[in-house]
CSV table of C-alpha atoms (C1' of nucleotides) in Angstrom, one decimal:
chain,number,residue,atom,x,y,z
S,10,MET,CA,36.3,71.9,136.6
S,11,THR,CA,36.2,75.4,135.7
S,12,THR,CA,34.2,76.9,132.8
S,13,LYS,CA,36.5,76.6,129.5
S,14,ILE,CA,34.7,78.5,127.1
S,15,ILE,CA,37.6,79.7,125.0
S,16,ALA,CA,39.4,76.9,123.0
S,17,ALA,CA,42.2,75.4,124.8
S,18,SER,CA,45.8,76.4,123.9
S,19,PRO,CA,48.4,73.6,123.0
S,20,SER,CA,50.7,73.9,125.7
S,21,PRO,CA,51.1,77.4,127.5
S,22,ALA,CA,47.6,79.1,128.4
S,23,PRO,CA,47.2,82.3,126.7
S,24,THR,CA,45.8,84.6,129.1
S,25,ARG,CA,44.3,82.7,132.0
S,26,ARG,CA,42.5,83.9,134.7
S,27,GLY,CA,43.2,82.1,137.8
S,28,ARG,CA,44.0,82.4,141.7
S,29,GLY,CA,47.2,83.6,141.9
S,30,ARG,CA,48.9,86.9,141.7
S,31,PRO,CA,48.4,88.0,137.9
S,32,GLN,CA,51.0,88.1,135.4
S,33,SER,CA,52.7,91.8,135.3
S,34,PHE,CA,53.5,91.5,131.5
S,35,ASP,CA,52.0,90.5,128.2
S,36,ARG,CA,53.2,87.0,127.7
S,37,ALA,CA,52.6,87.1,123.9
S,38,GLN,CA,54.3,90.3,123.4
S,39,ALA,CA,57.4,89.1,125.3
S,40,LEU,CA,57.4,86.1,123.1
S,41,CYS,CA,57.4,88.3,120.3
S,42,THR,CA,60.3,90.3,121.5
S,43,ALA,CA,62.2,87.1,122.2
S,44,MET,CA,61.4,85.6,118.5
S,45,ARG,CA,63.0,88.8,117.3
S,46,LEU,CA,65.8,88.5,119.2
S,47,PHE,CA,66.6,85.0,118.5
S,48,TRP,CA,66.0,85.6,114.9
S,49,ASP,CA,68.6,88.2,114.8
S,50,ARG,CA,71.2,87.0,116.8
S,51,GLY,CA,70.7,83.2,116.8
S,52,TYR,CA,70.1,80.9,119.9
S,53,ASP,CA,73.9,81.1,121.1
S,54,GLY,CA,74.0,84.7,120.4
S,55,THR,CA,71.1,85.7,122.5
S,56,SER,CA,72.0,85.3,126.1
S,57,PHE,CA,69.7,84.9,129.0
S,58,ASP,CA,70.3,88.6,130.2
S,59,ASP,CA,69.7,89.7,126.6
S,60,LEU,CA,66.2,88.3,126.6
S,61,THR,CA,65.2,89.2,130.1
S,62,ALA,CA,66.3,92.7,129.6
S,63,ALA,CA,64.6,93.0,126.2
S,64,MET,CA,61.3,91.5,127.4
S,65,GLY,CA,61.5,93.5,130.7
S,66,ILE,CA,60.9,90.9,133.0
S,67,SER,CA,63.0,89.3,135.9
S,68,ALA,CA,64.7,85.9,135.9
S,69,SER,CA,62.2,84.4,138.1
S,70,SER,CA,59.2,85.6,135.8
S,71,PHE,CA,60.9,84.3,132.8
S,72,TYR,CA,61.4,80.6,134.2
S,73,ASN,CA,57.9,80.8,135.7
S,74,ALA,CA,56.4,82.0,132.3
S,75,PHE,CA,58.8,80.1,130.0
S,76,GLY,CA,60.5,77.1,131.6
S,77,SER,CA,64.1,77.4,130.0
S,78,LYS,CA,65.7,79.3,127.5
S,79,GLU,CA,65.5,76.4,125.2
S,80,SER,CA,61.7,76.1,125.5
S,81,LEU,CA,61.4,79.6,124.9
S,82,TYR,CA,63.3,79.3,121.7
S,83,GLN,CA,61.1,76.5,120.8
S,84,GLU,CA,58.1,78.8,121.4
S,85,ALA,CA,59.7,81.4,119.3
S,86,ILE,CA,60.0,78.9,116.4
S,87,ALA,CA,56.5,78.2,116.5
S,88,ALA,CA,55.5,81.9,116.6
S,89,TYR,CA,57.8,82.6,113.7
S,90,LEU,CA,56.2,79.7,111.6
S,91,LYS,CA,52.7,81.1,112.3
S,92,LEU,CA,54.0,84.4,111.0
S,93,VAL,CA,55.6,82.9,108.0
S,94,GLY,CA,52.5,80.6,107.3
S,95,THR,CA,50.6,83.6,106.4
S,96,TRP,CA,52.2,83.9,103.3
S,97,PHE,CA,54.2,80.8,102.6
S,98,SER,CA,51.4,78.2,103.1
S,99,THR,CA,48.6,80.6,102.0
S,100,ILE,CA,50.5,81.0,98.6
S,101,LEU,CA,51.0,77.3,98.2
S,102,ASP,CA,47.5,76.7,98.8
S,103,GLN,CA,46.1,79.2,96.4
S,104,PRO,CA,44.1,77.5,93.4
S,105,THR,CA,46.4,79.2,90.8
S,106,ASP,CA,48.7,77.5,88.3
S,107,THR,CA,51.9,75.8,89.7
S,108,ARG,CA,54.1,78.1,87.8
S,109,THR,CA,52.4,81.0,89.1
S,110,ALA,CA,52.3,80.0,92.6
S,111,PHE,CA,56.0,79.6,92.5
S,112,ALA,CA,56.7,82.7,91.1
S,113,HIS,CA,54.5,84.4,93.6
S,114,LEU,CA,56.1,82.5,96.4
S,115,LEU,CA,59.7,83.6,95.4
S,116,ALA,CA,58.5,87.1,95.0
S,117,THR,CA,56.8,87.2,98.2
S,118,ALA,CA,59.9,85.7,99.8
S,119,ALA,CA,62.0,88.6,98.3
S,120,THR,CA,59.7,91.3,99.9
S,121,GLU,CA,59.1,89.4,103.2
S,122,PHE,CA,63.0,88.9,103.6
S,123,THR,CA,63.7,92.5,103.3
S,124,ARG,CA,60.8,93.9,105.8
S,125,THR,CA,61.9,96.7,107.8
S,126,ASP,CA,59.8,96.1,110.6
S,127,LEU,CA,61.2,92.7,111.3
S,128,PRO,CA,64.8,91.2,111.2
S,129,THR,CA,65.9,90.4,107.6
S,130,GLY,CA,66.1,86.8,106.0
S,131,CYS,CA,64.7,83.7,107.7
S,132,MET,CA,64.8,82.7,111.3
S,133,ILE,CA,65.1,79.1,110.4
S,134,ALA,CA,66.8,78.8,107.1
S,135,ALA,CA,70.5,78.8,108.4
S,136,ALA,CA,69.9,78.4,112.1
S,137,ALA,CA,71.8,75.7,114.1
S,138,THR,CA,73.7,74.4,110.9
S,139,GLN,CA,77.1,74.7,112.6
S,140,CYS,CA,76.7,74.0,116.3
S,141,PRO,CA,78.4,71.9,119.0
S,142,PRO,CA,77.3,68.4,119.7
S,143,THR,CA,75.4,69.3,122.8
S,144,GLN,CA,72.8,71.2,120.7
S,145,ALA,CA,72.0,68.4,118.6
S,146,ARG,CA,68.4,68.4,119.7
S,147,LEU,CA,68.2,72.1,118.5
S,148,ARG,CA,69.9,71.4,115.4
S,149,ASP,CA,67.5,68.4,114.6
S,150,LEU,CA,64.4,70.4,115.6
S,151,LEU,CA,65.2,73.0,112.7
S,152,ALA,CA,66.3,70.3,110.4
S,153,THR,CA,62.8,68.9,110.7
S,154,GLN,CA,61.3,72.3,110.1
S,155,ARG,CA,63.2,72.6,107.0
S,156,THR,CA,62.3,69.5,105.9
S,157,GLN,CA,58.8,70.0,106.3
S,158,SER,CA,58.8,73.2,104.4
S,159,GLU,CA,60.4,71.5,101.5
S,160,THR,CA,57.9,68.6,101.9
S,161,ALA,CA,55.3,71.4,101.3
S,162,LEU,CA,56.8,72.4,98.1
S,163,VAL,CA,57.1,68.7,97.2
S,164,THR,CA,53.2,68.2,97.7
S,165,ARG,CA,52.4,71.4,95.9
S,166,LEU,CA,54.5,70.4,92.8
S,167,ARG,CA,52.9,67.0,92.7
S,168,GLN,CA,49.6,68.6,92.7
S,169,GLY,CA,50.6,70.6,89.9
S,170,GLN,CA,52.0,67.5,88.0
S,171,GLN,CA,48.7,65.8,88.4
S,172,ALA,CA,47.0,68.9,87.1
S,173,GLY,CA,49.2,68.9,84.1
S,174,ASP,CA,51.2,71.7,85.0
S,175,LEU,CA,54.5,70.3,85.0
S,176,PRO,CA,55.7,67.5,82.5
S,177,PRO,CA,55.0,63.9,84.0
S,178,GLU,CA,58.6,63.2,83.8
S,179,THR,CA,59.7,66.1,86.0
S,180,ASP,CA,62.0,65.2,88.9
S,181,ILE,CA,59.5,66.6,91.6
S,182,ASP,CA,62.0,66.1,94.5
S,183,SER,CA,65.0,67.6,92.9
S,184,LEU,CA,62.8,70.5,91.6
S,185,ALA,CA,61.7,71.1,95.2
S,186,ALA,CA,65.0,71.0,96.5
S,187,TYR,CA,66.2,73.5,93.9
S,188,TYR,CA,63.6,76.2,95.1
S,189,SER,CA,64.3,75.3,99.0
S,190,ALA,CA,67.9,75.9,98.1
S,191,LEU,CA,67.3,79.0,96.4
S,192,LEU,CA,64.9,80.4,99.1
S,193,ARG,CA,67.6,79.6,101.8
S,194,GLY,CA,70.0,81.2,99.8
S,195,MET,CA,67.9,84.5,99.3
S,196,ALA,CA,67.3,84.4,103.0
S,197,LEU,CA,71.2,84.5,103.6
S,198,GLN,CA,71.6,87.2,101.0
S,199,ALA,CA,68.9,89.0,102.7
S,200,ARG,CA,70.9,88.9,106.0
S,201,ASP,CA,73.8,90.2,104.4
S,202,GLY,CA,72.0,93.3,103.5
S,203,ALA,CA,71.1,92.6,99.9
S,204,PRO,CA,68.4,95.0,99.0
S,205,ARG,CA,64.7,93.9,97.8
S,206,GLU,CA,65.5,94.6,94.3
S,207,ARG,CA,68.2,92.2,93.9
S,208,LEU,CA,66.2,89.4,95.9
S,209,GLN,CA,63.6,90.1,93.2
S,210,ALA,CA,65.8,89.7,90.4
S,211,ILE,CA,67.3,86.5,91.8
S,212,ALA,CA,63.6,85.3,92.1
S,213,HIS,CA,62.8,86.4,88.6
S,214,ILE,CA,66.1,84.5,87.3
S,215,ALA,CA,65.2,81.5,89.1
S,216,MET,CA,61.9,80.9,87.6
S,217,HIS,CA,63.7,80.6,84.0
S,218,ALA,CA,64.5,77.1,85.4
S,219,TRP,CA,60.8,76.2,85.4
S,220,PRO,CA,60.6,72.9,83.5
S,221,THR,CA,59.5,72.6,80.1
S,222,PRO,CA,58.1,69.8,78.2
S,223,PRO,CA,60.8,68.0,76.0
S,224,GLN,CA,60.9,69.6,72.5
S,225,THR,CA,59.8,67.1,69.9
S,226,THR,CA,62.8,67.3,67.7
S,227,ALA,CA,61.3,65.4,65.0
S,228,PRO,CA,58.3,67.5,64.0
S,229,ALA,CA,56.6,64.9,61.8
S,230,THR,CA,55.8,61.2,62.8
S,231,PRO,CA,56.0,59.1,59.5
O,29,MET,CA,120.3,87.8,110.8
O,30,THR,CA,119.7,84.2,110.3
O,31,THR,CA,119.7,82.5,107.1
O,32,LYS,CA,116.0,82.8,105.5
O,33,ILE,CA,116.1,80.4,102.6
O,34,ILE,CA,112.8,79.5,102.5
O,35,ALA,CA,110.3,82.2,101.4
O,36,ALA,CA,108.8,84.2,104.3
O,37,SER,CA,105.3,83.6,105.2
O,38,PRO,CA,102.8,86.3,105.4
O,39,SER,CA,102.0,86.5,109.1
O,40,PRO,CA,103.2,83.6,111.1
O,41,ALA,CA,106.2,81.7,110.2
O,42,PRO,CA,105.6,78.1,108.9
O,43,THR,CA,108.4,76.1,110.3
O,44,ARG,CA,110.8,78.7,111.4
O,45,ARG,CA,114.4,77.7,112.7
O,46,GLY,CA,115.1,79.8,115.7
O,47,ARG,CA,116.9,80.2,119.0
O,48,GLY,CA,114.4,78.9,121.5
O,49,ARG,CA,112.9,75.8,122.3
O,50,PRO,CA,111.1,74.0,119.5
O,51,GLN,CA,107.6,73.8,119.0
O,52,SER,CA,106.4,70.5,120.1
O,53,PHE,CA,103.7,70.1,117.5
O,54,ASP,CA,103.0,70.8,114.1
O,55,ARG,CA,101.4,74.2,113.3
O,56,ALA,CA,99.9,73.7,110.0
O,57,GLN,CA,98.4,70.4,111.2
O,58,ALA,CA,97.0,71.9,114.4
O,59,LEU,CA,95.6,74.8,112.3
O,60,CYS,CA,93.8,72.1,110.0
O,61,THR,CA,92.3,70.6,113.0
O,62,ALA,CA,91.0,73.8,114.3
O,63,MET,CA,89.5,74.7,110.8
O,64,ARG,CA,87.7,71.7,110.6
O,65,LEU,CA,86.3,72.1,114.3
O,66,PHE,CA,85.1,75.8,113.2
O,67,TRP,CA,83.8,74.4,109.9
O,68,ASP,CA,81.6,72.0,111.8
O,69,ARG,CA,80.6,73.8,114.9
O,70,GLY,CA,81.0,77.4,113.9
O,71,TYR,CA,83.0,80.1,116.0
O,72,ASP,CA,80.6,80.2,119.3
O,73,GLY,CA,80.2,76.4,119.1
O,74,THR,CA,83.9,75.7,119.3
O,75,SER,CA,85.1,76.2,122.7
O,76,PHE,CA,88.6,76.9,123.7
O,77,ASP,CA,88.8,73.6,125.5
O,78,ASP,CA,87.5,71.9,122.2
O,79,LEU,CA,90.4,73.4,120.4
O,80,THR,CA,93.1,72.8,122.7
O,81,ALA,CA,92.0,69.2,123.3
O,82,ALA,CA,91.4,68.4,119.3
O,83,MET,CA,94.7,70.1,118.6
O,84,GLY,CA,96.7,68.3,121.1
O,85,ILE,CA,98.3,71.2,122.8
O,86,SER,CA,98.0,73.2,126.0
O,87,ALA,CA,96.7,76.7,126.5
O,88,SER,CA,100.0,78.5,126.8
O,89,SER,CA,101.1,76.8,123.3
O,90,PHE,CA,98.0,78.1,121.9
O,91,TYR,CA,98.1,81.6,123.0
O,92,ASN,CA,101.9,81.4,122.0
O,93,ALA,CA,101.2,80.1,118.5
O,94,PHE,CA,97.8,81.5,117.7
O,95,GLY,CA,97.4,84.6,119.9
O,96,SER,CA,93.8,84.3,120.5
O,97,LYS,CA,90.7,82.2,119.8
O,98,GLU,CA,89.6,85.2,117.3
O,99,SER,CA,92.8,85.3,115.4
O,100,LEU,CA,93.0,81.4,115.1
O,101,TYR,CA,89.7,81.6,113.5
O,102,GLN,CA,91.0,84.1,110.9
O,103,GLU,CA,93.7,82.0,110.0
O,104,ALA,CA,91.3,79.1,109.7
O,105,ILE,CA,89.3,81.1,107.5
O,106,ALA,CA,92.3,81.7,105.3
O,107,ALA,CA,93.2,78.2,105.3
O,108,TYR,CA,89.7,77.3,104.1
O,109,LEU,CA,90.0,79.7,101.3
O,110,LYS,CA,93.1,78.3,100.1
O,111,LEU,CA,91.4,74.9,100.2
O,112,VAL,CA,88.3,76.1,98.4
O,113,GLY,CA,90.2,78.2,95.8
O,114,THR,CA,91.6,74.9,94.4
O,115,TRP,CA,88.4,74.5,92.7
O,116,PHE,CA,86.5,77.7,93.0
O,117,SER,CA,88.9,80.1,91.5
O,118,THR,CA,90.5,77.6,89.3
O,119,ILE,CA,87.2,76.8,87.5
O,120,LEU,CA,86.7,80.5,86.9
O,121,ASP,CA,89.8,80.9,85.5
O,122,GLN,CA,89.8,78.3,83.2
O,123,PRO,CA,89.5,79.6,79.5
O,124,THR,CA,86.2,77.7,78.7
O,125,ASP,CA,83.1,79.4,77.6
O,126,THR,CA,81.1,81.0,80.5
O,127,ARG,CA,78.1,78.7,80.6
O,128,THR,CA,80.3,75.5,80.6
O,129,ALA,CA,82.5,77.2,83.5
O,130,PHE,CA,79.2,77.8,85.7
O,131,ALA,CA,77.8,74.5,84.9
O,132,HIS,CA,81.3,72.9,86.1
O,133,LEU,CA,81.4,75.4,89.1
O,134,LEU,CA,78.0,74.2,90.5
O,135,ALA,CA,78.7,70.5,89.8
O,136,THR,CA,82.0,70.7,91.6
O,137,ALA,CA,80.3,72.4,94.5
O,138,ALA,CA,77.9,69.6,94.6
O,139,THR,CA,80.9,67.2,95.0
O,140,GLU,CA,82.9,69.2,97.2
O,141,PHE,CA,80.0,70.2,99.6
O,142,THR,CA,79.3,66.4,100.2
O,143,ARG,CA,83.1,65.3,100.6
O,144,THR,CA,83.5,62.6,103.3
O,145,ASP,CA,86.8,63.5,104.4
O,146,LEU,CA,85.8,66.9,105.5
O,147,PRO,CA,82.7,68.6,106.9
O,148,THR,CA,79.9,68.9,104.6
O,149,GLY,CA,78.9,72.2,103.2
O,150,CYS,CA,80.8,75.6,103.0
O,151,MET,CA,82.6,77.0,106.2
O,152,ILE,CA,81.7,80.6,105.3
O,153,ALA,CA,78.4,80.6,103.3
O,154,ALA,CA,76.1,81.0,106.3
O,155,ALA,CA,78.8,81.6,109.1
O,156,ALA,CA,77.9,84.4,111.6
O,157,THR,CA,74.7,85.6,109.9
O,158,GLN,CA,73.0,85.3,113.1
O,159,CYS,CA,75.2,86.5,116.1
O,160,PRO,CA,75.6,89.3,118.9
O,161,PRO,CA,76.5,92.7,118.4
O,162,THR,CA,79.7,92.0,120.2
O,163,GLN,CA,80.6,89.8,117.2
O,164,ALA,CA,80.3,92.4,114.4
O,165,ARG,CA,83.9,92.2,113.7
O,166,LEU,CA,83.7,88.8,112.7
O,167,ARG,CA,80.2,89.0,110.7
O,168,ASP,CA,81.7,91.8,108.6
O,169,LEU,CA,84.8,89.8,108.1
O,170,LEU,CA,82.7,86.8,106.6
O,171,ALA,CA,80.6,89.0,104.9
O,172,THR,CA,83.5,90.6,103.1
O,173,GLN,CA,84.4,87.1,102.1
O,174,ARG,CA,81.2,86.3,100.7
O,175,THR,CA,81.1,89.4,98.7
O,176,GLN,CA,84.5,88.8,97.4
O,177,SER,CA,83.5,85.4,96.1
O,178,GLU,CA,80.3,86.9,94.6
O,179,THR,CA,82.5,89.7,93.0
O,180,ALA,CA,84.5,86.8,91.4
O,181,LEU,CA,81.5,85.7,89.8
O,182,VAL,CA,80.7,89.1,88.5
O,183,THR,CA,84.0,89.5,86.8
O,184,ARG,CA,83.9,85.8,85.1
O,185,LEU,CA,80.4,86.9,83.8
O,186,ARG,CA,81.6,90.2,82.5
O,187,GLN,CA,84.3,88.5,80.9
O,188,GLY,CA,81.9,86.2,79.4
O,189,GLN,CA,79.8,88.9,78.3
O,190,GLN,CA,82.7,90.6,76.5
O,191,ALA,CA,83.4,87.5,74.6
O,192,GLY,CA,80.0,87.1,73.5
O,193,ASP,CA,79.0,84.2,75.7
O,194,LEU,CA,76.1,86.3,77.2
O,195,PRO,CA,73.5,88.7,75.8
O,196,PRO,CA,74.8,92.1,76.1
O,197,GLU,CA,71.7,93.3,77.9
O,198,THR,CA,72.2,90.7,80.6
O,199,ASP,CA,72.0,92.0,84.1
O,200,ILE,CA,75.3,90.5,85.5
O,201,ASP,CA,75.0,91.6,89.0
O,202,SER,CA,72.0,90.0,89.4
O,203,LEU,CA,73.0,86.6,87.8
O,204,ALA,CA,76.0,86.7,89.9
O,205,ALA,CA,73.6,87.1,92.9
O,206,TYR,CA,71.4,84.2,91.7
O,207,TYR,CA,74.5,81.9,91.4
O,208,SER,CA,75.8,83.1,94.7
O,209,ALA,CA,72.5,82.7,96.5
O,210,LEU,CA,72.2,79.2,94.9
O,211,LEU,CA,75.6,78.0,96.0
O,212,ARG,CA,75.0,79.3,99.4
O,213,GLY,CA,71.8,77.3,99.5
O,214,MET,CA,73.3,74.3,98.4
O,215,ALA,CA,75.9,74.5,101.0
O,216,LEU,CA,73.0,74.5,103.6
O,217,GLN,CA,71.1,71.5,102.0
O,218,ALA,CA,74.6,69.9,102.1
O,219,ARG,CA,74.9,70.6,105.9
O,220,ASP,CA,71.4,69.3,106.5
O,221,GLY,CA,72.4,66.0,105.1
O,222,ALA,CA,71.5,66.2,101.2
O,223,PRO,CA,73.4,63.5,99.4
O,224,ARG,CA,75.6,64.4,96.6
O,225,GLU,CA,73.0,63.3,93.9
O,226,ARG,CA,70.5,65.8,95.2
O,227,LEU,CA,72.8,68.7,94.9
O,228,GLN,CA,73.8,67.7,91.5
O,229,ALA,CA,70.4,67.6,90.5
O,230,ILE,CA,69.9,71.2,92.0
O,231,ALA,CA,73.0,72.2,90.0
O,232,HIS,CA,71.5,70.9,86.6
O,233,ILE,CA,68.1,72.4,87.1
O,234,ALA,CA,69.9,75.8,88.2
O,235,MET,CA,71.7,76.0,85.0
O,236,HIS,CA,68.4,76.3,83.1
O,237,ALA,CA,68.1,79.6,84.1
O,238,TRP,CA,71.1,80.7,82.2
O,239,PRO,CA,70.1,83.7,80.0
O,240,THR,CA,69.2,83.3,76.3
O,241,PRO,CA,69.4,85.9,73.7
O,242,PRO,CA,65.8,87.5,73.5
O,243,GLN,CA,63.8,85.5,70.8
O,244,THR,CA,63.1,87.4,67.5
O,245,THR,CA,59.5,86.9,67.5
O,246,ALA,CA,59.4,88.4,64.1
O,247,PRO,CA,61.1,85.9,61.9
O,248,ALA,CA,61.6,88.3,59.0
O,249,THR,CA,62.4,91.9,58.2
O,250,PRO,CA,60.6,93.5,55.5
R,7,DT,C1',39.6,87.1,157.9
R,8,DT,C1',42.4,83.6,156.8
R,9,DA,C1',44.1,80.1,153.7
R,10,DT,C1',45.6,78.9,149.2
R,11,DT,C1',47.6,79.8,144.8
R,12,DT,C1',50.7,81.9,141.7
R,13,DT,C1',54.0,85.9,140.3
R,14,DT,C1',57.6,88.5,141.6
R,15,DG,C1',62.4,90.5,143.4
R,16,DT,C1',66.7,89.8,145.4
R,17,DA,C1',70.5,87.3,146.0
R,18,DG,C1',73.2,83.6,145.0
R,19,DT,C1',74.9,79.0,142.6
R,20,DC,C1',77.6,76.4,139.7
R,21,DA,C1',79.9,75.7,135.4
R,22,DT,C1',82.1,77.2,131.5
R,23,DC,C1',84.1,81.0,129.0
R,24,DG,C1',88.4,83.0,127.1
R,25,DC,C1',92.6,84.0,128.7
R,26,DT,C1',97.0,84.7,131.9
R,27,DC,C1',100.9,84.0,135.1
R,28,DC,C1',105.0,82.1,136.1
R,29,DA,C1',108.4,78.7,137.0
R,30,DT,C1',110.7,75.4,134.0
R,31,DA,C1',112.2,73.1,129.8
R,32,DA,C1',115.0,72.9,125.6
R,33,DA,C1',117.0,74.9,122.0
R,34,DT,C1',120.8,78.6,119.9
R,35,DC,C1',124.5,82.2,120.6
R,36,DC,C1',128.7,83.8,122.2
X,27,DG,C1',129.5,76.6,130.0
X,28,DG,C1',126.6,80.7,130.6
X,29,DA,C1',123.4,83.8,128.4
X,30,DT,C1',119.7,84.6,125.8
X,31,DT,C1',115.5,83.0,123.7
X,32,DT,C1',111.4,80.6,122.9
X,33,DA,C1',107.9,77.1,124.1
X,34,DT,C1',105.7,74.5,127.7
X,35,DG,C1',103.0,72.6,131.9
X,36,DG,C1',100.1,73.7,135.4
X,37,DA,C1',97.4,76.6,138.2
X,38,DG,C1',94.4,80.1,138.3
X,39,DC,C1',91.7,84.5,137.2
X,40,DG,C1',87.6,87.6,136.2
X,41,DA,C1',83.4,87.6,133.5
X,42,DT,C1',79.6,85.7,131.9
X,43,DG,C1',76.7,81.7,131.1
X,44,DA,C1',71.9,79.5,132.4
X,45,DC,C1',69.5,78.7,136.2
X,46,DT,C1',67.7,78.5,141.3
X,47,DA,C1',66.3,79.4,146.5
X,48,DC,C1',63.3,81.8,149.0
X,49,DA,C1',60.8,85.1,150.9
X,50,DA,C1',57.5,88.8,149.9
X,51,DA,C1',53.5,90.4,147.1
X,52,DA,C1',49.0,89.9,144.9
X,53,DA,C1',45.5,87.9,143.6
X,54,DT,C1',41.0,84.3,144.7
X,55,DA,C1',38.7,80.8,147.3
X,56,DA,C1',36.6,79.4,151.6
DNA sequence: TTATTTTTGTAGTCATCGCTCCATAAATCC
DNA sequence: GGATTTATGGAGCGATGACTACAAAAATAA
């Protein structure tokens, strides 16, 4: 066995030192390029030639390094999730009160969805929602990711409910679905070219739907 | 000139009585079939063979009747808009108060997006938001439709503002963007399989963001 | 040096894509 | 009936899709 000092990577080795001819390109950078392409044009809209041209590698290098277009896409999704996690999960994990966390989440989404150094919107929010039966695998993969992010919202809201940030009668699942739908809608608006301020305004309005304890209409108990 | 008793159709004749061999299929029905396919699988995801097979016609009949895949898609969009207009425009045109109209709009969207006799969600909401540069025409066409529906919301909100249903300082454009984003998000959730009740809950929560006049914190004027 | 391992470049494969050609069929007009 | 017009059936076309075969290149191991 060779010395494995650096932590083993999940599936594809990051920068292996081995026997054969060394790779002539930066795998991580090529993956990043692919992610941007997929993000911008979708899976179908990004052809094999588009990919190899943008990545600057040949077909054989492509298949040697990434296996297939579909597996590259899966890696691109993973890379995107890592990128988004830096704000999405981070904000949800912050020990602030729940309302503040969600306001922060929406506000950050508004800025992230309109970054000029990346494609606008979200790579996953609307991907493969209209696709042929032959792409059922892809559709399910993306739907799963979306479910997971909504589940993260549910988890955070439940924590908040436990902490007393939300009325105990609040329908957490529906509230999470509301914010999930809104975030996805914001991502679509961003892709259609909505400016950052517009998204921020949406985020601001959306927070007015935050649940309030039921007003005690009868002010006094006899 | 032949007798044209029935009102002339915009571009393609509906059921013209002419000289040559009669069409062997129902054009409107074939268009409806195509609309459903495009709605379900998107433009790229619906192949030429998918279309001709589902419509039950040959390639020559297809091109003779519809010109090209793209022009059929445009007709399908038009057919879809006519279908959606039966509730979308209708509700906005009703002489109810603005808040009621929007609540009704969202509630109806929840039921329409989850109809079992049609594909779920919306055909246009997320279409061609991730596509190659070669499909810029299609992307722009759909973006235009989305802009128009958001403009319809703006128009209705302005009417409401004039009528006193909304505070005069309300940011109408942002409020319309909020509801537009929400509707698009609901459509996406529907496509991912969210049940009708879930969408209705989202719609209900969303209405809590409806603007209220600024509270006069000072109860009395000296 | 030689053997082994891995990557690369070039060319080519096979299926599918949207679309077209053309002879023929089926209607109307004269 | 004959001419004209329009639709259909069937075969096929060029382009592009994702992917593969194979030999040469460039590294390490013995």
